[in-house]
Structures are given as C-alpha cells and as structure tokens.
Coordinates of N, CA and C in Angstrom, one line a residue:
M1 N -230.9 37.4 209.0 CA -232.2 38.0 208.9 C -232.2 39.2 208.0
N2 N -233.2 39.2 207.1 CA -233.3 40.4 206.2 C -233.8 41.6 206.9
T3 N -233.2 42.7 206.5 CA -233.7 44.0 207.0 C -235.0 44.3 206.4
L4 N -235.9 44.8 207.2 CA -237.3 45.2 206.8 C -237.3 46.7 206.5
Y5 N -238.0 47.1 205.4 CA -238.1 48.5 205.0 C -239.6 48.8 204.8
H6 N -239.9 50.1 204.8 CA -241.3 50.5 204.6 C -241.2 51.9 203.9
T7 N -242.3 52.1 203.1 CA -242.5 53.4 202.5 C -243.9 53.6 202.3
T8 N -244.3 54.8 201.8 CA -245.7 55.0 201.4 C -245.7 55.4 200.0
Y9 N -246.7 54.8 199.3 CA -247.0 55.1 197.9 C -248.3 55.9 197.8
E10 N -248.3 57.0 197.2 CA -249.5 57.8 197.1 C -250.3 57.4 195.8
S11 N -251.3 56.6 196.1 CA -252.2 56.1 195.0 C -253.4 57.0 194.8
P12 N -254.1 56.9 193.7 CA -255.3 57.7 193.5 C -256.4 57.3 194.5
L13 N -256.3 56.2 195.2 CA -257.3 55.7 196.2 C -256.8 56.0 197.6
G14 N -255.8 56.7 197.8 CA -255.2 57.0 199.1 C -253.9 56.4 199.3
P15 N -253.2 56.8 200.4 CA -251.9 56.3 200.6 C -251.8 54.8 200.9
V16 N -250.8 54.2 200.4 CA -250.5 52.7 200.5 C -249.2 52.5 201.2
L17 N -249.2 51.7 202.2 CA -248.0 51.3 202.9 C -247.4 50.1 202.2
L18 N -246.1 50.2 201.8 CA -245.4 49.1 201.3 C -244.4 48.6 202.3
L19 N -244.3 47.3 202.5 CA -243.4 46.7 203.5 C -242.7 45.6 202.8
G20 N -241.4 45.5 203.0 CA -240.6 44.4 202.5 C -239.1 44.4 202.8
T21 N -238.4 43.5 202.2 CA -237.0 43.5 202.3 C -236.3 44.2 201.1
A22 N -235.1 44.1 201.0 CA -234.4 44.7 199.9 C -234.8 44.1 198.5
T23 N -235.3 42.8 198.6 CA -235.5 42.1 197.4 C -237.0 41.6 197.2
H24 N -237.8 41.6 198.3 CA -239.1 41.0 198.2 C -240.2 41.9 198.9
L25 N -241.3 42.0 198.3 CA -242.5 42.8 198.9 C -243.2 41.8 199.8
R26 N -243.4 42.3 201.1 CA -244.1 41.5 202.1 C -245.5 42.0 202.3
G27 N -245.7 43.3 202.1 CA -247.0 43.8 202.4 C -247.4 45.0 201.6
L28 N -248.6 45.1 201.2 CA -249.2 46.3 200.5 C -250.5 46.6 201.1
Y29 N -250.7 47.6 201.8 CA -251.9 47.9 202.6 C -252.3 49.3 202.3
F30 N -253.6 49.5 202.1 CA -254.2 50.9 202.1 C -254.0 51.4 203.5
V31 N -253.5 52.5 203.8 CA -253.3 53.0 205.1 C -254.6 53.1 205.8
G32 N -254.7 52.4 207.0 CA -255.9 52.4 207.8 C -256.9 51.3 207.5
Q33 N -256.5 50.4 206.5 CA -257.4 49.3 206.2 C -257.5 48.3 207.3
K34 N -258.6 47.5 207.3 CA -258.7 46.4 208.2 C -257.6 45.5 208.1
R35 N -257.1 44.9 209.2 CA -256.0 43.9 209.3 C -254.7 44.5 208.9
Q36 N -254.6 45.8 208.9 CA -253.2 46.4 208.6 C -252.4 46.2 209.9
P37 N -251.3 45.6 209.8 CA -250.5 45.4 211.0 C -249.8 46.7 211.5
A38 N -249.4 46.7 212.7 CA -248.5 47.8 213.2 C -247.2 47.7 212.4
L39 N -246.6 48.9 212.2 CA -245.3 48.9 211.5 C -244.3 48.3 212.4
P40 N -243.6 47.2 211.9 CA -242.6 46.6 212.8 C -241.6 47.6 213.3
A41 N -241.2 47.5 214.6 CA -240.3 48.4 215.2 C -238.9 48.4 214.5
E42 N -238.6 47.2 213.9 CA -237.3 47.1 213.3 C -237.3 47.5 211.8
S43 N -238.4 48.0 211.3 CA -238.5 48.5 210.0 C -237.8 49.8 209.8
T44 N -237.1 50.0 208.6 CA -236.5 51.2 208.3 C -237.2 51.9 207.2
A45 N -237.4 53.2 207.3 CA -238.1 54.0 206.2 C -237.1 54.1 205.1
S46 N -237.5 53.7 203.9 CA -236.7 53.9 202.7 C -237.5 53.6 201.4
D47 N -237.3 54.5 200.4 CA -238.0 54.3 199.1 C -237.2 53.3 198.3
A48 N -235.9 53.2 198.5 CA -235.0 52.4 197.6 C -235.5 51.0 197.2
P49 N -235.9 50.2 198.2 CA -236.3 48.8 197.8 C -237.6 48.8 197.0
F50 N -238.3 49.8 196.9 CA -239.7 49.8 196.3 C -239.8 50.5 195.0
G51 N -238.7 50.9 194.4 CA -238.8 51.6 193.1 C -239.6 50.9 192.0
E52 N -239.3 49.6 191.8 CA -240.0 48.8 190.8 C -241.5 48.6 191.2
V53 N -241.8 48.3 192.4 CA -243.2 48.2 192.9 C -244.0 49.5 192.6
K54 N -243.4 50.6 192.9 CA -244.1 51.9 192.7 C -244.2 52.1 191.2
R55 N -243.2 51.8 190.4 CA -243.4 52.0 188.9 C -244.5 51.1 188.4
Q56 N -244.6 49.9 188.8 CA -245.7 49.0 188.3 C -247.0 49.5 188.9
L57 N -247.1 50.0 190.1 CA -248.4 50.5 190.6 C -248.8 51.8 189.7
D58 N -247.8 52.6 189.4 CA -248.1 53.8 188.5 C -248.8 53.3 187.2
V59 N -248.2 52.3 186.6 CA -248.7 51.7 185.3 C -250.1 51.2 185.6
Y60 N -250.3 50.5 186.7 CA -251.6 49.9 187.0 C -252.7 51.0 187.1
F61 N -252.4 52.0 187.9 CA -253.4 53.0 188.2 C -253.6 53.9 187.0
K62 N -252.8 53.9 186.0 CA -253.0 54.6 184.7 C -253.9 53.7 183.8
G63 N -254.2 52.5 184.2 CA -255.1 51.6 183.4 C -254.3 50.9 182.3
R64 N -253.0 50.8 182.4 CA -252.2 50.1 181.4 C -251.6 48.8 181.8
S65 N -251.9 48.3 182.9 CA -251.2 47.1 183.4 C -251.9 45.8 183.1
D66 N -251.1 44.8 182.7 CA -251.7 43.5 182.5 C -251.4 42.6 183.7
G67 N -250.6 43.1 184.6 CA -250.3 42.4 185.8 C -249.0 42.9 186.4
F68 N -248.6 42.2 187.5 CA -247.4 42.6 188.2 C -246.3 41.6 188.1
D69 N -245.1 42.0 188.2 CA -244.0 41.1 188.2 C -243.0 41.6 189.2
V70 N -243.3 41.5 190.4 CA -242.4 41.8 191.5 C -242.2 40.6 192.4
P71 N -241.0 40.4 193.0 CA -240.9 39.3 193.9 C -241.6 39.5 195.2
L72 N -242.4 38.5 195.5 CA -243.3 38.5 196.7 C -242.8 37.5 197.8
E73 N -242.9 37.9 199.0 CA -242.6 37.0 200.1 C -244.0 36.8 200.8
L74 N -244.5 35.6 200.6 CA -245.9 35.3 201.1 C -245.8 34.5 202.3
A75 N -246.2 35.0 203.4 CA -246.2 34.3 204.7 C -247.6 33.9 205.0
G76 N -247.9 32.6 204.9 CA -249.2 32.1 205.2 C -249.2 30.6 205.2
T77 N -250.3 30.0 205.5 CA -250.4 28.5 205.5 C -250.4 28.0 204.1
P78 N -250.1 26.7 203.9 CA -250.2 26.2 202.5 C -251.6 26.5 201.9
F79 N -252.6 26.3 202.6 CA -254.0 26.6 202.1 C -254.1 28.1 201.7
Q80 N -253.7 29.0 202.5 CA -253.7 30.4 202.2 C -252.9 30.7 200.9
Q81 N -251.7 30.1 200.8 CA -250.9 30.3 199.6 C -251.5 29.8 198.4
T82 N -252.3 28.6 198.5 CA -253.0 28.1 197.3 C -254.1 29.1 196.9
V83 N -254.8 29.6 197.8 CA -255.8 30.6 197.5 C -255.2 31.8 196.9
W84 N -254.1 32.3 197.4 CA -253.5 33.5 196.9 C -252.9 33.3 195.5
R85 N -252.4 32.1 195.2 CA -252.0 31.8 193.8 C -253.2 31.8 192.9
A86 N -254.3 31.3 193.3 CA -255.6 31.3 192.5 C -256.1 32.7 192.3
L87 N -255.9 33.6 193.3 CA -256.3 35.0 193.1 C -255.5 35.6 192.0
Q88 N -254.2 35.3 191.9 CA -253.3 35.9 190.9 C -253.6 35.4 189.5
A89 N -254.4 34.3 189.4 CA -254.8 33.7 188.1 C -256.0 34.3 187.6
I90 N -256.7 35.1 188.4 CA -258.0 35.8 187.9 C -257.6 36.9 187.0
P91 N -258.0 36.9 185.7 CA -257.5 37.9 184.8 C -258.1 39.3 185.2
R92 N -257.3 40.3 184.8 CA -257.7 41.7 185.0 C -259.1 41.9 184.3
G93 N -260.0 42.6 185.0 CA -261.3 42.9 184.5 C -262.3 41.8 184.7
Q94 N -261.9 40.7 185.4 CA -262.9 39.7 185.6 C -263.0 39.5 187.1
T95 N -264.1 38.9 187.5 CA -264.4 38.6 188.9 C -264.8 37.1 189.0
V96 N -264.7 36.6 190.2 CA -265.2 35.3 190.6 C -265.8 35.4 191.9
T97 N -266.7 34.4 192.2 CA -267.3 34.3 193.6 C -266.4 33.5 194.5
Y98 N -266.6 33.6 195.8 CA -265.8 32.8 196.7 C -266.0 31.3 196.4
A99 N -267.3 30.9 196.0 CA -267.6 29.5 195.7 C -266.8 29.1 194.5
Q100 N -266.8 29.9 193.5 CA -266.0 29.6 192.2 C -264.5 29.4 192.5
L101 N -264.0 30.3 193.4 CA -262.6 30.2 193.8 C -262.3 28.9 194.5
A102 N -263.2 28.5 195.4 CA -263.1 27.2 196.1 C -263.1 26.1 195.1
Q103 N -263.9 26.2 194.1 CA -264.0 25.1 193.0 C -262.6 25.1 192.3
R104 N -262.1 26.3 192.0 CA -260.8 26.4 191.2 C -259.7 25.7 191.9
I105 N -259.7 25.8 193.3 CA -258.6 25.2 194.0 C -258.9 23.7 194.4
G106 N -260.0 23.2 193.9 CA -260.3 21.8 194.2 C -260.9 21.5 195.6
R107 N -261.4 22.6 196.2 CA -262.0 22.5 197.5 C -263.4 23.1 197.5
P108 N -264.3 22.4 196.8 CA -265.6 23.0 196.6 C -266.5 23.3 197.9
T109 N -266.1 22.6 199.0 CA -266.9 22.8 200.2 C -266.2 23.8 201.1
A110 N -265.1 24.4 200.7 CA -264.3 25.3 201.5 C -264.5 26.8 201.2
T111 N -265.7 27.1 200.9 CA -266.0 28.5 200.5 C -265.7 29.5 201.7
R112 N -266.0 29.2 202.9 CA -265.7 30.0 204.0 C -264.2 30.1 204.3
A113 N -263.6 29.0 204.2 CA -262.1 29.0 204.4 C -261.4 29.8 203.3
V114 N -261.9 29.8 202.1 CA -261.4 30.6 201.0 C -261.6 32.0 201.3
A115 N -262.8 32.4 201.8 CA -263.1 33.8 202.1 C -262.1 34.3 203.2
L116 N -261.8 33.4 204.2 CA -260.9 33.8 205.3 C -259.5 34.0 204.7
A117 N -259.1 33.1 203.9 CA -257.7 33.2 203.3 C -257.6 34.5 202.5
N118 N -258.7 34.8 201.7 CA -258.8 36.0 200.9 C -258.6 37.2 201.8
A119 N -259.3 37.2 203.0 CA -259.2 38.3 203.9 C -257.8 38.5 204.6
C120 N -257.1 37.4 204.6 CA -255.7 37.4 205.2 C -254.6 37.8 204.2
N121 N -255.0 38.2 203.0 CA -254.1 38.6 202.0 C -253.3 39.8 202.4
R122 N -252.0 39.8 202.4 CA -251.2 40.9 202.9 C -250.7 41.8 201.8
I123 N -251.0 41.4 200.5 CA -250.4 42.1 199.4 C -251.6 42.5 198.4
S124 N -252.4 43.4 198.9 CA -253.6 43.7 198.1 C -253.2 44.4 196.8
I125 N -254.1 44.4 195.8 CA -253.9 44.9 194.5 C -253.1 43.9 193.7
I126 N -251.8 43.6 194.1 CA -250.9 42.7 193.4 C -251.5 41.3 193.5
I127 N -251.9 40.9 194.7 CA -252.7 39.6 194.8 C -254.1 40.1 194.9
P128 N -254.8 40.0 193.8 CA -256.1 40.8 193.6 C -257.3 40.2 194.3
C129 N -257.3 40.3 195.6 CA -258.5 39.8 196.4 C -259.7 40.6 196.1
H130 N -259.6 41.8 195.5 CA -260.7 42.7 195.2 C -261.5 42.1 194.0
R131 N -261.0 41.1 193.3 CA -261.7 40.5 192.2 C -262.7 39.4 192.7
V132 N -262.8 39.2 193.9 CA -263.7 38.1 194.5 C -265.0 38.8 195.0
I133 N -266.1 38.3 194.5 CA -267.4 39.0 194.9 C -268.3 37.9 195.5
G134 N -269.4 38.4 196.1 CA -270.4 37.5 196.6 C -271.2 36.7 195.6
S135 N -271.8 35.6 196.0 CA -272.5 34.7 195.1 C -273.6 35.4 194.3
N136 N -274.1 36.5 194.9 CA -275.2 37.2 194.3 C -274.7 38.4 193.4
G137 N -273.4 38.4 193.3 CA -272.8 39.5 192.5 C -272.5 40.8 193.2
S138 N -272.8 40.8 194.5 CA -272.5 42.0 195.3 C -271.0 42.1 195.7
L139 N -270.6 43.3 195.9 CA -269.3 43.6 196.4 C -269.3 43.3 197.9
T140 N -268.5 42.4 198.3 CA -268.4 42.1 199.8 C -266.9 42.0 200.2
G141 N -266.7 42.2 201.5 CA -265.5 41.9 202.1 C -264.2 42.3 201.6
Y142 N -263.9 43.6 201.5 CA -262.6 44.1 201.1 C -262.0 44.9 202.2
A143 N -260.9 44.5 202.7 CA -260.2 45.2 203.8 C -260.0 46.7 203.6
G144 N -259.8 47.0 202.3 CA -259.5 48.4 202.0 C -260.8 49.3 201.8
G145 N -262.0 48.6 202.0 CA -263.2 49.3 201.9 C -263.9 49.0 200.6
L146 N -265.2 49.0 200.6 CA -266.0 48.6 199.4 C -265.9 49.7 198.3
E147 N -265.7 51.0 198.7 CA -265.6 52.0 197.7 C -264.3 51.8 196.9
R148 N -263.2 51.5 197.6 CA -261.9 51.2 196.9 C -262.1 49.9 196.0
K149 N -262.7 48.9 196.5 CA -263.0 47.7 195.7 C -263.7 48.0 194.4
S150 N -264.7 48.8 194.6 CA -265.5 49.2 193.4 C -264.7 50.0 192.4
R151 N -263.8 50.9 192.9 CA -263.0 51.7 192.0 C -261.9 50.9 191.3
L152 N -261.4 49.9 192.1 CA -260.4 49.0 191.5 C -261.0 48.2 190.3
L153 N -262.2 47.6 190.6 CA -262.8 46.9 189.6 C -263.2 47.7 188.3
A154 N -263.6 48.9 188.6 CA -264.0 49.8 187.5 C -262.7 50.2 186.7
L155 N -261.6 50.4 187.4 CA -260.3 50.7 186.7 C -259.9 49.5 185.8
E156 N -260.1 48.3 186.3 CA -259.7 47.1 185.6 C -260.6 46.8 184.4
A157 N -261.9 47.2 184.6 CA -262.9 46.9 183.5 C -262.7 47.8 182.3
G158 N -262.1 49.0 182.5 CA -262.0 50.0 181.5 C -260.9 49.5 180.5
P159 N -261.0 50.2 179.3 CA -260.0 49.9 178.3 C -258.6 50.3 178.8
R160 N -257.6 49.5 178.3 CA -256.2 49.9 178.6 C -255.8 51.1 177.8
E161 N -255.2 52.0 178.4 CA -254.8 53.3 177.8 C -253.6 53.0 176.9

C-alpha cells in the first residue's frame, strides 16, 4: 500500500490541499470547497512529494502554463474517467457546455451524468472542470465557488506572460 501525503499550496485564490502518494497526485482541492473529503488519518504531512505539482501550479497562476504534466491517480468509474479525460482535452482559454462535453464523449443524452462526473472531479485545476459552463453561457456548478471559477477562466483567457 502506498503511503499517503498531504500539503497545502498557497494559491492566489486561497489555500489548496494537495493529496497523493510519493509518485502520484490523488487530490487537489481548494480548502473548504464542496465535496472536499476529510484528510485521511493515515496521511502524513510533507511537501516533498509535491514539489513538481507546486512548480507547475506556480507557472499556471502566473499565466504562463499550457497545461500540466504530473502523474495522476484517478479513482472513479470508467464513465467518470472518460469525462475527466475529455475535460483535460479542453484547451486553455476555452469553455464547453455540459451538453457539448456529453457529445464529445459519444453520450449525447448523458448531460446530467456528465455534470455529476464533472462534480466528482478530485483534481481541480489540473483536470479543468472549471471550463464547463451552462448551456446559456452562465457559470454554473463549481465546487470551489463561482468566484474562483470566474477568476480561473479570466486567468486562462488572458495572454500568456
């Protein structure tokens, strides 16, 4: 069994909890967000496993990131994992609707299921669930809060520094 580690990353949008093993990121949550799990009792506080994740987040928040390249451990159903892979394919600075995302995965009638899988994303920012919007263009359903979703989209829409 892999040892679990956790640390906090101080982002411009508030503290972020990072959770993972020595080799893979399992969770990235804004502290206090909806669906943030309790910290596992067996988790050890350590910055060491998260150096590269923090470096890439620094680049992202400076507006210079084209994406992330950190090993992820995705725990979810096959359907959820399909949705999460589709989220990772949405380019920086672009948004899609839940219906468009359902179309992209070949499940055009599964809009609600896609929205639920999106809400179950455990690795926000890196798996960019914030890039999904309502069919009318409104910002909807972000566990980290709509203010953060708006700020993330604005950061990504701006020019790369």
